[in-house]
Every structure is written in structure tokens, then in C-alpha cells.
Amino acid sequence: MSLRDRLNTIQLSQPVVQAPTEGADSAAYQALRASLQTQLLDRIDLEVMSKLSPDRLREELRVLVERLIGESGAALNAGERKKIVLDIQNEIMGLGPIEPLMADPTISDILVNTHRQVYIERAGRLELTPIRFDSDDHLMKIIDKIVSRVGRRVDESSPMVDARLPDGSRVNAIIPPLAIDGPLLSIRRFAVVPLKMDDLIRYKSVTPEIAALLGGMVKAKLNILISGGTGTGKTTLLNVLSGYIPHHERIVTIEDAAELQLQQPHVVRLETRPANIEGKGEVTQRALVRNSLRMRPDRIIVGEVRGAETLDMLQAMNTGHEGSMATIHANSPRDALSRVENMLGMTGIQMPQKAMRQQIASALTAIVQVGRLSDGKRKIVSLSEITGLEGDVITTQEIFTFRQTGVDAQGHVQGEFHATGVRPKFLERISVYGVRLPEDMFDPQRVYE
């Protein structure tokens, strides 16, 4: 028996709710929607509902809600009926009020500041939306729905959680007592179709020449560290660069919340696990990196290094797993090296400073610095090579840089990519792998648009 047939046999027993008189955002509208949703959930078989395809379920819900509206006696116009049906469909099947935002491919971030405010980021700029949740309890139900799908939990004993949606979008939630004013939800979205290098060139995030050099570095199995601040596009660039990895190689990815979208056929994805309610069962990135060494990887990709796993990652790079990549939060290439050194100290292993720096200099070949400019655009702002160790100092040389020259009347950043005139030492290795680059691309007099 279908959901529709099941409802046909049930008479409406809830009190009649009057139609809203103050628009779709009024308290009366919310009361009507809540009442209809409660009646619907009381009358449908959740087990049957879970077996239906999304399209079939959405159609069944539409028919049932429209029948409930008719039986309630609520006088709604066509627009109000359509909206209330859509709202209830989104509540049951999706993420409630923010479900339409999830369907908008131009939105990169959804930021929910308690039930009262929902911001979005579009084209690098934050915008306040008119969307609201009914209450903090309503928002908490949506957060619970998200985290329960991936086996995570959020409550007073564990008030912070990282999770992901089925499409790979990264989710962070934090609730009282840590969030003073109410639950907070942040969703970092990713493109359904992953960006490619041609897209970055079209957006002028990188020049064709620099793109060719980066592709050659990946093909030549150089170890690359991608550095940048929050929201600068580190993971996006890591995903793009991974596209240059040959399809015959075995790749192991390690992340806190799985978000990489590699297109190769032989990809093994690992994800950390938090401790359970008893404080047991945690699996850290360091444990996954160590385990990955026993999985016969050709390359290891760490979504973001942030702790003791840095030592194991560097050792892997130094012991045959060349061509590995990772991201790190840092504001400059030099800061990135300092952070890596600091994280080596988090391992608890007593190691002389020079030995730490020797490990870093021998493992990493290049640092790609990405940045988000004042107009919201993201660019590769620096490409540096790690050349070795002189005394106790890790030496680097910048190969390409982006220089901002000003801001136009519309607030758009103006600038140019420049070569510094330095020819990287790894050019010979790139050529061995069959990558040919223009001889004049490192000319410091050349300006790249």
C-alpha cells in the first residue's frame, strides 16, 4: 500500500488550523506548516517511506500535503500552497529552510548563526538571506539529521562536530554551552562537478604557464605543500592538482572529513573517527597515515596536516612515497615551514631543531601559496621551491608571484603574475618525465595577465 493509500484510510483528527494572514513568514504560517507536518508524520509509515526513490517520495508527499491542506479548511492561494508543500518536502527529505541554498551552485558557504540569521557566501562575498529557522530546537533537529548520517553525534557532552553531507560538503556545528547565543552551523560546499585547471585559468586564478609548471611538478612526483588561509581554495587546488596523477597509480587520501573528489579509478579514501560517548574508539590522522604505509600506496594525499601526523607524512615522503601532497593553514610559505616545524614538536619525540629542518627540507619540494583577495577572488599568489638547508635555516626561492597593483572603481583587485627570474632546480626532473616548458617563462621581464 502506498503512502497515499494509507492516508486515504485515515480521517483527519487534528484541530483545524486557520490560513495564515500575514504572509509566508508569519507565525500563523509556521503554525499551519508545523501542524500539517506533524499530522503527516503521524500517518505515514517511515519504513515504507525510506524505500521509495527520492522523486517518488517527493511526489507522494506533495499529494498527501495537498490533501491535508484541503481537509484542514485552510484558505491558501496557489503560491502559498506551493510554498508550504515545498517547505514540508524539504523538512522531511532535506535540510529544511536551507535546502534551496544547497541547490544553488553559486553558493560556496552557508553560515547559520542561531535560528535568526542565515548568511551565504557567493563569489567571495558574504550576504544575509531572509531565511530563518522556526527556533533553535528546529535548527538542532537539522544538525542532528546531518551528523547522524555519518555516525557522528552532537550534544552537551560533545558540543562540537565535523561531518559531511552526501555530496561531500563539509559541515561544522557547535552548540550550547560553547555557543552562547544558540546553535551554529557552517557548511562549506563543493562543486558537483569538480573544477579543473582550465576553470582556474578561466577565472584568472592562475596563468596557463604556471598551470603547466604545476602539472609538470605533479607528473614528476614532486612533494607539494599547499598553503593558505581559511576559504582560500586550498582543497580545491589540491583536487585540481590531483587530476594530473596518472590513472595507473594507487592513491590513498586521508582526511578529517572526506571532501576530496579525485577522479582516478584507484583511489582509497580514509577518514578519521572521533571518540565515542565513553571517550574511546578515536582514530586520528596520524594512525591513518601510519596504516596507509601498509596499503601499498603510490601517493599519499593528506587533506590537511594539523598535528602529529606531520612527522609520519614527512617520513613517508622521504621513504619512497614521492608525489605526495597536503594542505596547511598558513599566511606565507615561510609561515608554512614554521608551522610544519611546530607540528613536528607536537609528536612528543625529542629531536634537535636541525634534524627537524633537515627532515622538512629533504621531504618537501615546493610550496604553493593561495590567497583570497579583497574582492573575494582566489589566486595562487606565490610558488616557491625548497632548495635545502644552509646551516640551521631552510632555504627557499620564489619562482612566481602575484603582485597587486591597485583596486578599480568597482572594487576589483588589479594585479599581475610575475616570474622572479629564478629557474627552479627541479626543472631537470620535470623534463625527465617528458614535460616541456617554454624557455622564456621564467624571464623576470615577462608579465602574465
mmCIF file of C-alpha atoms in Angstrom, residues 145-342:
data_model
loop_
_atom_site.group_PDB
_atom_site.id
_atom_site.type_symbol
_atom_site.label_atom_id
_atom_site.label_comp_id
_atom_site.label_asym_id
_atom_site.label_seq_id
_atom_site.Cartn_x
_atom_site.Cartn_y
_atom_site.Cartn_z
ATOM 1 C CA LYS A 145 19.938 14.862 10.907
ATOM 2 C CA ILE A 146 23.239 15.859 9.287
ATOM 3 C CA VAL A 147 25.620 14.376 11.844
ATOM 4 C CA SER A 148 23.671 11.160 12.404
ATOM 5 C CA ARG A 149 24.038 10.277 8.721
ATOM 6 C CA VAL A 150 27.803 9.858 9.133
ATOM 7 C CA GLY A 151 27.756 8.257 12.561
ATOM 8 C CA ARG A 152 28.656 11.417 14.466
ATOM 9 C CA ARG A 153 26.824 12.961 17.413
ATOM 10 C CA VAL A 154 26.402 16.381 18.941
ATOM 11 C CA ASP A 155 25.112 17.007 22.451
ATOM 12 C CA GLU A 156 26.157 18.721 25.683
ATOM 13 C CA SER A 157 28.902 16.171 26.285
ATOM 14 C CA SER A 158 30.203 16.590 22.727
ATOM 15 C CA PRO A 159 29.118 20.087 21.634
ATOM 16 C CA MET A 160 31.368 20.365 18.551
ATOM 17 C CA VAL A 161 31.285 18.151 15.480
ATOM 18 C CA ASP A 162 32.736 17.951 11.978
ATOM 19 C CA ALA A 163 30.730 15.991 9.443
ATOM 20 C CA ARG A 164 29.989 15.887 5.749
ATOM 21 C CA LEU A 165 26.969 15.717 3.510
ATOM 22 C CA PRO A 166 26.443 13.045 0.832
ATOM 23 C CA ASP A 167 27.655 15.495 -1.836
ATOM 24 C CA GLY A 168 30.969 15.946 0.002
ATOM 25 C CA SER A 169 30.181 19.341 1.532
ATOM 26 C CA ARG A 170 31.978 19.911 4.827
ATOM 27 C CA VAL A 171 29.854 20.648 7.905
ATOM 28 C CA ASN A 172 30.807 22.090 11.273
ATOM 29 C CA ALA A 173 28.331 22.506 14.116
ATOM 30 C CA ILE A 174 28.804 23.910 17.597
ATOM 31 C CA ILE A 175 26.026 24.133 20.166
ATOM 32 C CA PRO A 176 25.451 25.491 23.700
ATOM 33 C CA PRO A 177 27.062 25.721 26.165
ATOM 34 C CA LEU A 178 30.020 26.521 23.883
ATOM 35 C CA ALA A 179 27.876 28.606 21.519
ATOM 36 C CA ILE A 180 26.461 31.223 23.845
ATOM 37 C CA ASP A 181 23.563 32.542 21.746
ATOM 38 C CA GLY A 182 22.407 29.257 20.251
ATOM 39 C CA PRO A 183 23.443 26.521 17.798
ATOM 40 C CA LEU A 184 25.800 27.490 14.962
ATOM 41 C CA LEU A 185 26.068 25.621 11.676
ATOM 42 C CA SER A 186 28.657 26.164 8.924
ATOM 43 C CA ILE A 187 28.559 24.340 5.586
ATOM 44 C CA ARG A 188 31.447 24.567 3.121
ATOM 45 C CA ARG A 189 30.079 23.451 -0.225
ATOM 46 C CA PHE A 190 31.905 21.865 -3.123
ATOM 47 C CA ALA A 191 31.091 21.832 -6.784
ATOM 48 C CA VAL A 192 29.057 18.855 -8.004
ATOM 49 C CA VAL A 193 31.408 18.749 -10.987
ATOM 50 C CA PRO A 194 34.955 19.262 -9.624
ATOM 51 C CA LEU A 195 36.863 22.212 -11.034
ATOM 52 C CA LYS A 196 39.709 21.556 -13.433
ATOM 53 C CA MET A 197 42.815 23.574 -14.209
ATOM 54 C CA ASP A 198 41.098 25.101 -17.247
ATOM 55 C CA ASP A 199 38.490 26.554 -14.885
ATOM 56 C CA LEU A 200 41.165 28.147 -12.687
ATOM 57 C CA ILE A 201 42.791 29.631 -15.784
ATOM 58 C CA ARG A 202 39.425 30.992 -16.951
ATOM 59 C CA TYR A 203 38.824 32.568 -13.522
ATOM 60 C CA LYS A 204 42.356 34.033 -13.729
ATOM 61 C CA SER A 205 43.353 32.293 -10.522
ATOM 62 C CA VAL A 206 46.483 31.116 -12.328
ATOM 63 C CA THR A 207 48.149 31.641 -15.708
ATOM 64 C CA PRO A 208 48.468 28.895 -18.351
ATOM 65 C CA GLU A 209 52.263 28.923 -17.874
ATOM 66 C CA ILE A 210 52.093 28.434 -14.107
ATOM 67 C CA ALA A 211 49.397 25.795 -14.617
ATOM 68 C CA ALA A 212 51.694 23.884 -16.975
ATOM 69 C CA LEU A 213 54.507 24.066 -14.423
ATOM 70 C CA LEU A 214 52.255 22.799 -11.615
ATOM 71 C CA GLY A 215 51.018 19.946 -13.791
ATOM 72 C CA GLY A 216 54.610 19.012 -14.582
ATOM 73 C CA MET A 217 55.500 19.055 -10.886
ATOM 74 C CA VAL A 218 52.727 16.567 -10.107
ATOM 75 C CA LYS A 219 53.650 14.284 -13.016
ATOM 76 C CA ALA A 220 57.312 14.377 -11.917
ATOM 77 C CA LYS A 221 56.296 13.194 -8.426
ATOM 78 C CA LEU A 222 57.434 16.250 -6.507
ATOM 79 C CA ASN A 223 56.160 16.556 -2.944
ATOM 80 C CA ILE A 224 53.935 19.654 -2.768
ATOM 81 C CA LEU A 225 52.552 21.562 0.209
ATOM 82 C CA ILE A 226 49.579 23.862 -0.479
ATOM 83 C CA SER A 227 49.414 26.736 1.995
ATOM 84 C CA GLY A 228 46.733 29.351 2.608
ATOM 85 C CA GLY A 229 44.193 30.805 4.993
ATOM 86 C CA THR A 230 40.607 29.710 5.600
ATOM 87 C CA GLY A 231 38.472 29.761 2.472
ATOM 88 C CA THR A 232 41.319 30.480 0.076
ATOM 89 C CA GLY A 233 40.752 27.358 -2.023
ATOM 90 C CA LYS A 234 43.460 25.010 -0.723
ATOM 91 C CA THR A 235 41.341 21.875 -1.032
ATOM 92 C CA THR A 236 40.026 22.953 -4.435
ATOM 93 C CA LEU A 237 43.586 23.397 -5.720
ATOM 94 C CA LEU A 238 44.644 20.071 -4.191
ATOM 95 C CA ASN A 239 41.751 18.423 -6.013
ATOM 96 C CA VAL A 240 42.744 20.121 -9.289
ATOM 97 C CA LEU A 241 46.407 19.124 -8.990
ATOM 98 C CA SER A 242 45.439 15.544 -8.224
ATOM 99 C CA GLY A 243 43.953 15.398 -11.708
ATOM 100 C CA TYR A 244 47.493 15.240 -13.120
ATOM 101 C CA ILE A 245 48.270 11.995 -11.277
ATOM 102 C CA PRO A 246 48.455 9.099 -13.771
ATOM 103 C CA HIS A 247 45.475 6.754 -13.657
ATOM 104 C CA HIS A 248 47.604 3.653 -13.105
ATOM 105 C CA GLU A 249 48.802 4.841 -9.657
ATOM 106 C CA ARG A 250 47.242 3.835 -6.342
ATOM 107 C CA ILE A 251 46.286 6.888 -4.278
ATOM 108 C CA VAL A 252 45.400 6.919 -0.579
ATOM 109 C CA THR A 253 43.610 10.031 0.727
ATOM 110 C CA ILE A 254 43.450 10.835 4.453
ATOM 111 C CA GLU A 255 41.074 13.495 5.781
ATOM 112 C CA ASP A 256 39.248 14.604 8.904
ATOM 113 C CA ALA A 257 36.053 14.960 6.879
ATOM 114 C CA ALA A 258 36.195 13.412 3.403
ATOM 115 C CA GLU A 259 35.831 16.150 0.793
ATOM 116 C CA LEU A 260 38.359 15.407 -1.937
ATOM 117 C CA GLN A 261 36.813 14.328 -5.245
ATOM 118 C CA LEU A 262 39.585 12.501 -7.072
ATOM 119 C CA GLN A 263 38.678 11.162 -10.498
ATOM 120 C CA GLN A 264 41.253 8.381 -10.790
ATOM 121 C CA PRO A 265 39.963 4.768 -10.759
ATOM 122 C CA HIS A 266 42.303 3.544 -7.991
ATOM 123 C CA VAL A 267 41.615 5.802 -5.013
ATOM 124 C CA VAL A 268 41.352 4.610 -1.404
ATOM 125 C CA ARG A 269 39.644 7.124 0.890
ATOM 126 C CA LEU A 270 40.271 7.142 4.644
ATOM 127 C CA GLU A 271 38.538 9.334 7.216
ATOM 128 C CA THR A 272 39.245 9.920 10.899
ATOM 129 C CA ARG A 273 36.793 8.897 13.598
ATOM 130 C CA PRO A 274 36.091 10.815 16.824
ATOM 131 C CA ALA A 275 35.870 9.204 20.233
ATOM 132 C CA ASN A 276 32.550 7.643 21.243
ATOM 133 C CA ILE A 277 30.441 8.728 24.208
ATOM 134 C CA GLU A 278 32.777 6.805 26.515
ATOM 135 C CA GLY A 279 35.819 8.620 25.146
ATOM 136 C CA LYS A 280 37.068 5.538 23.299
ATOM 137 C CA GLY A 281 37.438 4.480 19.695
ATOM 138 C CA GLU A 282 39.093 7.630 18.328
ATOM 139 C CA VAL A 283 41.134 7.150 15.152
ATOM 140 C CA THR A 284 43.457 10.058 14.375
ATOM 141 C CA GLN A 285 45.043 11.216 11.133
ATOM 142 C CA ARG A 286 48.394 10.009 12.441
ATOM 143 C CA ALA A 287 47.048 6.483 12.857
ATOM 144 C CA LEU A 288 45.619 6.581 9.334
ATOM 145 C CA VAL A 289 48.885 7.861 7.829
ATOM 146 C CA ARG A 290 50.775 5.054 9.546
ATOM 147 C CA ASN A 291 48.235 2.495 8.369
ATOM 148 C CA SER A 292 48.336 3.832 4.812
ATOM 149 C CA LEU A 293 52.025 2.880 4.568
ATOM 150 C CA ARG A 294 50.924 -0.767 4.785
ATOM 151 C CA MET A 295 48.426 -0.341 1.946
ATOM 152 C CA ARG A 296 50.970 -0.151 -0.889
ATOM 153 C CA PRO A 297 50.221 3.458 -1.896
ATOM 154 C CA ASP A 298 51.963 5.151 -4.817
ATOM 155 C CA ARG A 299 50.960 8.529 -3.415
ATOM 156 C CA ILE A 300 49.521 9.715 -0.122
ATOM 157 C CA ILE A 301 47.319 12.808 -0.041
ATOM 158 C CA VAL A 302 46.574 14.334 3.368
ATOM 159 C CA GLY A 303 43.618 16.725 3.280
ATOM 160 C CA GLU A 304 45.152 18.993 5.934
ATOM 161 C CA VAL A 305 48.103 18.486 8.249
ATOM 162 C CA ARG A 306 47.448 19.930 11.683
ATOM 163 C CA GLY A 307 49.215 17.788 14.248
ATOM 164 C CA ALA A 308 51.453 14.830 14.999
ATOM 165 C CA GLU A 309 50.658 13.150 11.657
ATOM 166 C CA THR A 310 53.101 15.637 10.078
ATOM 167 C CA LEU A 311 56.084 13.502 11.149
ATOM 168 C CA ASP A 312 54.683 10.329 9.588
ATOM 169 C CA MET A 313 53.758 12.213 6.419
ATOM 170 C CA LEU A 314 57.282 13.623 6.028
ATOM 171 C CA GLN A 315 58.815 10.217 6.687
ATOM 172 C CA ALA A 316 56.545 8.708 4.016
ATOM 173 C CA MET A 317 57.687 11.366 1.541
ATOM 174 C CA ASN A 318 61.297 10.532 2.395
ATOM 175 C CA THR A 319 60.899 6.778 2.059
ATOM 176 C CA GLY A 320 59.582 6.173 -1.428
ATOM 177 C CA HIS A 321 56.131 7.752 -1.495
ATOM 178 C CA GLU A 322 57.093 10.617 -3.773
ATOM 179 C CA GLY A 323 54.468 12.814 -5.344
ATOM 180 C CA SER A 324 52.517 13.122 -2.116
ATOM 181 C CA MET A 325 50.582 16.301 -1.344
ATOM 182 C CA ALA A 326 48.958 18.032 1.604
ATOM 183 C CA THR A 327 47.442 21.371 2.638
ATOM 184 C CA ILE A 328 48.256 23.539 5.639
ATOM 185 C CA HIS A 329 46.867 26.721 7.178
ATOM 186 C CA ALA A 330 49.488 29.471 6.870
ATOM 187 C CA ASN A 331 49.735 33.029 5.562
ATOM 188 C CA SER A 332 53.010 32.648 3.639
ATOM 189 C CA PRO A 333 55.432 29.926 2.512
ATOM 190 C CA ARG A 334 57.819 30.797 5.345
ATOM 191 C CA ASP A 335 54.961 30.602 7.866
ATOM 192 C CA ALA A 336 54.020 27.212 6.421
ATOM 193 C CA LEU A 337 57.512 25.876 7.124
ATOM 194 C CA SER A 338 57.362 27.247 10.667
ATOM 195 C CA ARG A 339 54.012 25.549 11.242
ATOM 196 C CA VAL A 340 55.329 22.235 9.953
ATOM 197 C CA GLU A 341 58.271 22.533 12.345
ATOM 198 C CA ASN A 342 55.943 23.359 15.252
#
